[in-house]
DNA sequence: GAAGCCTGTTAGTAAGCAGTAACATCGAAG
DNA sequence: CTTCGATGTTACTGCTTACTAACAGGCTTC
């Protein structure tokens, strides 16, 4: 009996992931096509045959990222309207989804002057996430479960914390990732509880 | 009567600041010596005569930064042992001092694979700052003014928030800087108060 | 006004890198 | 077995860029 077919990544997929790996570390200019070829396990010529130019690889990477929209509905469905539970769920969701794009994030930071679109897009996603949290907190205020105050500022307090944590473990690989997330979120939840 | 002499920045200072400005935006490799010369208002030759090589400019920049130690004592002296007041003071101090090194921070992020020392050093300073906050919170716990819990996790909650805010306004120039800092810190202080 | 220092100009070298052309090889599918 | 597509090899072009050499001008200081 055959085991399930392992779909080996295609040539272009291997080139793309190799490029992302390298460029998220060193940036666009510092990575040579020769290095990409070595990392992907192909010759230089195959790279040019597949993508035409170095720039085209980067463009494809960004394109792939941009066409992966976030799913807001899934977040709202999971709300329990218990403050601490929800804030933890929201934080975990943030790290799960945003955390899957660490390399793209690094790339967007390093190349932000060359490709501001990507960087702005990522920031925009974060803003949207904060808005969702603010909506939630506004509802909780109306239910008398959260203290008065600008819900956007309250949401930003949580999200700046999460972003700070994300940026830290993304930039410092050996840094704690989600250790103590529950305890930290509990502090913020306590500060927001009515 | 002479007005106070305006000490014009020296040649090397002008080159250094121009280099930092450019490299914090585009990174080391993407900045050419020609661009540095234009930004500093000199010819290319003057750059090489002053520093010898492009790399030497970068080395000097880092050296200058590394020999500017932070002052812990100044922080401790300002403590009032009113939780919210102190957490706000600590946060403002963080933004004032770390904020003065935004460009170096950006450079350290972009060139972290080439010069890990700088990046590690900056992270180390942040860790030290967090330790100071943790010390403070431990004292406050002993005085019965802060809830039980690992002081390091409590301190990290505040500092991740501050770092997230710092990284945001550093990477997104138009983002709010210290707007609403007081309100956000108040949330965290409330979450930590006994 | 002479000496010396700082800076500019011009011309050039050497190296690294993106990208191309032409031909060879190998494996799979018919 | 043959054909074809994907990949490798080699050799090359052209551009950019770090860096140097040699010489000239100008400003300060004595």
PDB file of N, CA and C in Angstrom, chain B residues 18-84:
ATOM      1  N   UNK B  18      25.076  62.043   8.569  1.00  0.00           N
ATOM      2  CA  UNK B  18      24.501  61.767   7.252  1.00  0.00           C
ATOM      3  C   UNK B  18      24.426  60.261   7.015  1.00  0.00           C
ATOM      4  N   UNK B  19      25.488  59.571   7.395  1.00  0.00           N
ATOM      5  CA  UNK B  19      25.510  58.117   7.207  1.00  0.00           C
ATOM      6  C   UNK B  19      24.419  57.441   8.023  1.00  0.00           C
ATOM      7  N   UNK B  20      24.285  57.867   9.268  1.00  0.00           N
ATOM      8  CA  UNK B  20      23.253  57.265  10.119  1.00  0.00           C
ATOM      9  C   UNK B  20      21.860  57.508   9.546  1.00  0.00           C
ATOM     10  N   UNK B  21      21.660  58.734   9.098  1.00  0.00           N
ATOM     11  CA  UNK B  21      20.369  59.067   8.518  1.00  0.00           C
ATOM     12  C   UNK B  21      20.049  58.141   7.335  1.00  0.00           C
ATOM     13  N   UNK B  22      21.016  57.998   6.454  1.00  0.00           N
ATOM     14  CA  UNK B  22      20.772  57.196   5.250  1.00  0.00           C
ATOM     15  C   UNK B  22      20.686  55.701   5.562  1.00  0.00           C
ATOM     16  N   UNK B  23      21.611  55.223   6.367  1.00  0.00           N
ATOM     17  CA  UNK B  23      21.664  53.784   6.604  1.00  0.00           C
ATOM     18  C   UNK B  23      20.510  53.293   7.479  1.00  0.00           C
ATOM     19  N   UNK B  24      19.986  54.152   8.332  1.00  0.00           N
ATOM     20  CA  UNK B  24      18.843  53.727   9.132  1.00  0.00           C
ATOM     21  C   UNK B  24      17.598  53.610   8.261  1.00  0.00           C
ATOM     22  N   UNK B  25      17.645  54.227   7.105  1.00  0.00           N
ATOM     23  CA  UNK B  25      16.527  54.118   6.169  1.00  0.00           C
ATOM     24  C   UNK B  25      16.696  52.933   5.221  1.00  0.00           C
ATOM     25  N   UNK B  26      17.895  52.852   4.626  1.00  0.00           N
ATOM     26  CA  UNK B  26      18.081  51.903   3.523  1.00  0.00           C
ATOM     27  C   UNK B  26      18.978  50.731   3.875  1.00  0.00           C
ATOM     28  N   UNK B  27      19.706  50.816   4.948  1.00  0.00           N
ATOM     29  CA  UNK B  27      20.638  49.749   5.279  1.00  0.00           C
ATOM     30  C   UNK B  27      22.021  50.020   4.716  1.00  0.00           C
ATOM     31  N   UNK B  28      22.985  49.289   5.211  1.00  0.00           N
ATOM     32  CA  UNK B  28      24.384  49.525   4.865  1.00  0.00           C
ATOM     33  C   UNK B  28      24.648  49.384   3.367  1.00  0.00           C
ATOM     34  N   UNK B  29      24.267  48.258   2.821  1.00  0.00           N
ATOM     35  CA  UNK B  29      24.626  47.961   1.428  1.00  0.00           C
ATOM     36  C   UNK B  29      23.981  48.909   0.436  1.00  0.00           C
ATOM     37  N   UNK B  30      22.767  49.321   0.738  1.00  0.00           N
ATOM     38  CA  UNK B  30      22.030  50.126  -0.235  1.00  0.00           C
ATOM     39  C   UNK B  30      22.503  51.568  -0.278  1.00  0.00           C
ATOM     40  N   UNK B  31      23.221  51.988   0.726  1.00  0.00           N
ATOM     41  CA  UNK B  31      23.719  53.358   0.745  1.00  0.00           C
ATOM     42  C   UNK B  31      25.102  53.399   0.117  1.00  0.00           C
ATOM     43  N   UNK B  32      25.278  54.278  -0.873  1.00  0.00           N
ATOM     44  CA  UNK B  32      26.579  54.390  -1.514  1.00  0.00           C
ATOM     45  C   UNK B  32      27.351  55.552  -0.904  1.00  0.00           C
ATOM     46  N   UNK B  33      28.647  55.491  -1.054  1.00  0.00           N
ATOM     47  CA  UNK B  33      29.491  56.556  -0.528  1.00  0.00           C
ATOM     48  C   UNK B  33      29.139  57.871  -1.215  1.00  0.00           C
ATOM     49  N   UNK B  34      28.763  57.784  -2.453  1.00  0.00           N
ATOM     50  CA  UNK B  34      28.355  58.983  -3.179  1.00  0.00           C
ATOM     51  C   UNK B  34      27.146  59.639  -2.512  1.00  0.00           C
ATOM     52  N   UNK B  35      26.203  58.806  -2.089  1.00  0.00           N
ATOM     53  CA  UNK B  35      25.023  59.343  -1.413  1.00  0.00           C
ATOM     54  C   UNK B  35      25.394  59.969  -0.075  1.00  0.00           C
ATOM     55  N   UNK B  36      26.274  59.319   0.637  1.00  0.00           N
ATOM     56  CA  UNK B  36      26.717  59.872   1.917  1.00  0.00           C
ATOM     57  C   UNK B  36      27.367  61.238   1.684  1.00  0.00           C
ATOM     58  N   UNK B  37      28.206  61.298   0.671  1.00  0.00           N
ATOM     59  CA  UNK B  37      28.892  62.560   0.360  1.00  0.00           C
ATOM     60  C   UNK B  37      27.872  63.658   0.065  1.00  0.00           C
ATOM     61  N   UNK B  38      26.884  63.338  -0.754  1.00  0.00           N
ATOM     62  CA  UNK B  38      25.870  64.330  -1.108  1.00  0.00           C
ATOM     63  C   UNK B  38      25.098  64.774   0.137  1.00  0.00           C
ATOM     64  N   UNK B  39      24.708  63.796   0.956  1.00  0.00           N
ATOM     65  CA  UNK B  39      23.924  64.094   2.155  1.00  0.00           C
ATOM     66  C   UNK B  39      24.720  64.951   3.144  1.00  0.00           C
ATOM     67  N   UNK B  40      26.012  64.690   3.225  1.00  0.00           N
ATOM     68  CA  UNK B  40      26.849  65.428   4.163  1.00  0.00           C
ATOM     69  C   UNK B  40      27.338  66.748   3.566  1.00  0.00           C
ATOM     70  N   UNK B  41      27.207  66.893   2.268  1.00  0.00           N
ATOM     71  CA  UNK B  41      27.637  68.121   1.614  1.00  0.00           C
ATOM     72  C   UNK B  41      29.129  68.162   1.336  1.00  0.00           C
ATOM     73  N   UNK B  42      29.716  67.008   1.090  1.00  0.00           N
ATOM     74  CA  UNK B  42      31.129  66.953   0.737  1.00  0.00           C
ATOM     75  C   UNK B  42      31.301  66.155  -0.543  1.00  0.00           C
ATOM     76  N   UNK B  43      32.521  66.100  -0.992  1.00  0.00           N
ATOM     77  CA  UNK B  43      32.817  65.238  -2.129  1.00  0.00           C
ATOM     78  C   UNK B  43      33.150  63.836  -1.621  1.00  0.00           C
ATOM     79  N   UNK B  44      33.097  62.899  -2.549  1.00  0.00           N
ATOM     80  CA  UNK B  44      33.381  61.512  -2.168  1.00  0.00           C
ATOM     81  C   UNK B  44      34.780  61.392  -1.556  1.00  0.00           C
ATOM     82  N   UNK B  45      35.711  62.091  -2.133  1.00  0.00           N
ATOM     83  CA  UNK B  45      37.088  62.004  -1.664  1.00  0.00           C
ATOM     84  C   UNK B  45      37.232  62.379  -0.192  1.00  0.00           C
ATOM     85  N   UNK B  46      36.474  63.382   0.202  1.00  0.00           N
ATOM     86  CA  UNK B  46      36.568  63.823   1.597  1.00  0.00           C
ATOM     87  C   UNK B  46      36.117  62.704   2.544  1.00  0.00           C
ATOM     88  N   UNK B  47      35.110  61.958   2.098  1.00  0.00           N
ATOM     89  CA  UNK B  47      34.652  60.831   2.912  1.00  0.00           C
ATOM     90  C   UNK B  47      35.788  59.830   3.114  1.00  0.00           C
ATOM     91  N   UNK B  48      36.420  59.477   2.012  1.00  0.00           N
ATOM     92  CA  UNK B  48      37.483  58.474   2.119  1.00  0.00           C
ATOM     93  C   UNK B  48      38.690  59.008   2.872  1.00  0.00           C
ATOM     94  N   UNK B  49      38.969  60.289   2.683  1.00  0.00           N
ATOM     95  CA  UNK B  49      40.104  60.869   3.415  1.00  0.00           C
ATOM     96  C   UNK B  49      39.828  60.880   4.912  1.00  0.00           C
ATOM     97  N   UNK B  50      38.578  61.108   5.275  1.00  0.00           N
ATOM     98  CA  UNK B  50      38.252  61.241   6.700  1.00  0.00           C
ATOM     99  C   UNK B  50      38.150  59.894   7.397  1.00  0.00           C
ATOM    100  N   UNK B  51      37.580  58.923   6.700  1.00  0.00           N
ATOM    101  CA  UNK B  51      37.322  57.642   7.363  1.00  0.00           C
ATOM    102  C   UNK B  51      38.038  56.448   6.734  1.00  0.00           C
ATOM    103  N   UNK B  52      38.572  56.625   5.542  1.00  0.00           N
ATOM    104  CA  UNK B  52      39.321  55.531   4.944  1.00  0.00           C
ATOM    105  C   UNK B  52      38.489  54.543   4.183  1.00  0.00           C
ATOM    106  N   UNK B  53      37.345  54.202   4.741  1.00  0.00           N
ATOM    107  CA  UNK B  53      36.480  53.242   4.056  1.00  0.00           C
ATOM    108  C   UNK B  53      35.035  53.424   4.515  1.00  0.00           C
ATOM    109  N   UNK B  54      34.147  52.872   3.746  1.00  0.00           N
ATOM    110  CA  UNK B  54      32.731  52.949   4.090  1.00  0.00           C
ATOM    111  C   UNK B  54      32.462  52.217   5.407  1.00  0.00           C
ATOM    112  N   UNK B  55      33.082  51.076   5.527  1.00  0.00           N
ATOM    113  CA  UNK B  55      32.879  50.264   6.727  1.00  0.00           C
ATOM    114  C   UNK B  55      33.313  51.015   7.993  1.00  0.00           C
ATOM    115  N   UNK B  56      34.394  51.793   7.849  1.00  0.00           N
ATOM    116  CA  UNK B  56      34.928  52.502   9.011  1.00  0.00           C
ATOM    117  C   UNK B  56      33.929  53.522   9.556  1.00  0.00           C
ATOM    118  N   UNK B  57      33.120  54.090   8.676  1.00  0.00           N
ATOM    119  CA  UNK B  57      32.102  55.044   9.139  1.00  0.00           C
ATOM    120  C   UNK B  57      31.103  54.321  10.020  1.00  0.00           C
ATOM    121  N   UNK B  58      30.648  53.189   9.535  1.00  0.00           N
ATOM    122  CA  UNK B  58      29.696  52.398  10.299  1.00  0.00           C
ATOM    123  C   UNK B  58      30.278  51.990  11.650  1.00  0.00           C
ATOM    124  N   UNK B  59      31.526  51.542  11.616  1.00  0.00           N
ATOM    125  CA  UNK B  59      32.171  51.127  12.868  1.00  0.00           C
ATOM    126  C   UNK B  59      32.199  52.272  13.874  1.00  0.00           C
ATOM    127  N   UNK B  60      32.492  53.456  13.399  1.00  0.00           N
ATOM    128  CA  UNK B  60      32.560  54.604  14.288  1.00  0.00           C
ATOM    129  C   UNK B  60      31.183  54.915  14.876  1.00  0.00           C
ATOM    130  N   UNK B  61      30.176  54.828  14.043  1.00  0.00           N
ATOM    131  CA  UNK B  61      28.807  55.069  14.500  1.00  0.00           C
ATOM    132  C   UNK B  61      28.468  54.154  15.672  1.00  0.00           C
ATOM    133  N   UNK B  62      28.777  52.892  15.503  1.00  0.00           N
ATOM    134  CA  UNK B  62      28.462  51.910  16.538  1.00  0.00           C
ATOM    135  C   UNK B  62      29.271  52.181  17.788  1.00  0.00           C
ATOM    136  N   UNK B  63      30.542  52.441  17.576  1.00  0.00           N
ATOM    137  CA  UNK B  63      31.431  52.738  18.692  1.00  0.00           C
ATOM    138  C   UNK B  63      30.873  53.908  19.507  1.00  0.00           C
ATOM    139  N   UNK B  64      30.502  54.963  18.820  1.00  0.00           N
ATOM    140  CA  UNK B  64      29.941  56.134  19.500  1.00  0.00           C
ATOM    141  C   UNK B  64      28.726  55.759  20.324  1.00  0.00           C
ATOM    142  N   UNK B  65      27.872  54.926  19.732  1.00  0.00           N
ATOM    143  CA  UNK B  65      26.669  54.534  20.465  1.00  0.00           C
ATOM    144  C   UNK B  65      27.016  53.703  21.684  1.00  0.00           C
ATOM    145  N   UNK B  66      27.896  52.734  21.506  1.00  0.00           N
ATOM    146  CA  UNK B  66      28.190  51.797  22.592  1.00  0.00           C
ATOM    147  C   UNK B  66      28.816  52.494  23.799  1.00  0.00           C
ATOM    148  N   UNK B  67      29.533  53.572  23.553  1.00  0.00           N
ATOM    149  CA  UNK B  67      30.184  54.252  24.665  1.00  0.00           C
ATOM    150  C   UNK B  67      29.312  55.336  25.279  1.00  0.00           C
ATOM    151  N   UNK B  68      28.029  55.176  25.148  1.00  0.00           N
ATOM    152  CA  UNK B  68      27.103  56.097  25.796  1.00  0.00           C
ATOM    153  C   UNK B  68      26.241  55.294  26.759  1.00  0.00           C
ATOM    154  N   UNK B  69      26.754  55.058  27.969  1.00  0.00           N
ATOM    155  CA  UNK B  69      26.058  54.155  28.891  1.00  0.00           C
ATOM    156  C   UNK B  69      24.811  54.807  29.477  1.00  0.00           C
ATOM    157  N   UNK B  70      23.822  53.991  29.766  1.00  0.00           N
ATOM    158  CA  UNK B  70      22.610  54.506  30.394  1.00  0.00           C
ATOM    159  C   UNK B  70      22.851  54.758  31.895  1.00  0.00           C
ATOM    160  N   UNK B  71      22.010  55.533  32.485  1.00  0.00           N
ATOM    161  CA  UNK B  71      22.218  55.927  33.881  1.00  0.00           C
ATOM    162  C   UNK B  71      21.070  55.418  34.753  1.00  0.00           C
ATOM    163  N   UNK B  72      21.351  54.298  35.424  1.00  0.00           N
ATOM    164  CA  UNK B  72      20.309  53.651  36.222  1.00  0.00           C
ATOM    165  C   UNK B  72      19.956  54.455  37.467  1.00  0.00           C
ATOM    166  N   UNK B  73      20.977  55.038  38.053  1.00  0.00           N
ATOM    167  CA  UNK B  73      20.767  55.713  39.328  1.00  0.00           C
ATOM    168  C   UNK B  73      19.717  56.808  39.195  1.00  0.00           C
ATOM    169  N   UNK B  74      19.819  57.526  38.093  1.00  0.00           N
ATOM    170  CA  UNK B  74      18.890  58.620  37.839  1.00  0.00           C
ATOM    171  C   UNK B  74      17.444  58.142  37.859  1.00  0.00           C
ATOM    172  N   UNK B  75      17.240  56.903  37.399  1.00  0.00           N
ATOM    173  CA  UNK B  75      15.881  56.362  37.398  1.00  0.00           C
ATOM    174  C   UNK B  75      15.407  56.154  38.828  1.00  0.00           C
ATOM    175  N   UNK B  76      16.205  55.439  39.606  1.00  0.00           N
ATOM    176  CA  UNK B  76      15.781  55.054  40.959  1.00  0.00           C
ATOM    177  C   UNK B  76      15.520  56.276  41.830  1.00  0.00           C
ATOM    178  N   UNK B  77      16.270  57.326  41.582  1.00  0.00           N
ATOM    179  CA  UNK B  77      16.103  58.524  42.403  1.00  0.00           C
ATOM    180  C   UNK B  77      14.747  59.194  42.194  1.00  0.00           C
ATOM    181  N   UNK B  78      14.153  58.937  41.045  1.00  0.00           N
ATOM    182  CA  UNK B  78      12.905  59.631  40.744  1.00  0.00           C
ATOM    183  C   UNK B  78      11.666  58.883  41.220  1.00  0.00           C
ATOM    184  N   UNK B  79      11.870  57.715  41.790  1.00  0.00           N
ATOM    185  CA  UNK B  79      10.711  56.913  42.202  1.00  0.00           C
ATOM    186  C   UNK B  79       9.962  57.570  43.358  1.00  0.00           C
ATOM    187  N   UNK B  80       8.643  57.506  43.286  1.00  0.00           N
ATOM    188  CA  UNK B  80       7.814  58.098  44.343  1.00  0.00           C
ATOM    189  C   UNK B  80       7.045  57.033  45.122  1.00  0.00           C
ATOM    190  N   UNK B  81       7.067  55.818  44.611  1.00  0.00           N
ATOM    191  CA  UNK B  81       6.337  54.699  45.219  1.00  0.00           C
ATOM    192  C   UNK B  81       4.825  54.902  45.205  1.00  0.00           C
ATOM    193  N   UNK B  82       4.388  55.737  44.273  1.00  0.00           N
ATOM    194  CA  UNK B  82       2.988  55.710  43.867  1.00  0.00           C
ATOM    195  C   UNK B  82       2.978  54.992  42.521  1.00  0.00           C
ATOM    196  N   UNK B  83       2.260  53.880  42.470  1.00  0.00           N
ATOM    197  CA  UNK B  83       2.408  52.962  41.340  1.00  0.00           C
ATOM    198  C   UNK B  83       2.226  53.632  39.977  1.00  0.00           C
ATOM    199  N   UNK B  84       1.083  54.268  39.793  1.00  0.00           N
ATOM    200  CA  UNK B  84       0.805  54.824  38.470  1.00  0.00           C
ATOM    201  C   UNK B  84       1.807  55.915  38.095  1.00  0.00           C
TER     202      UNK B  84
END
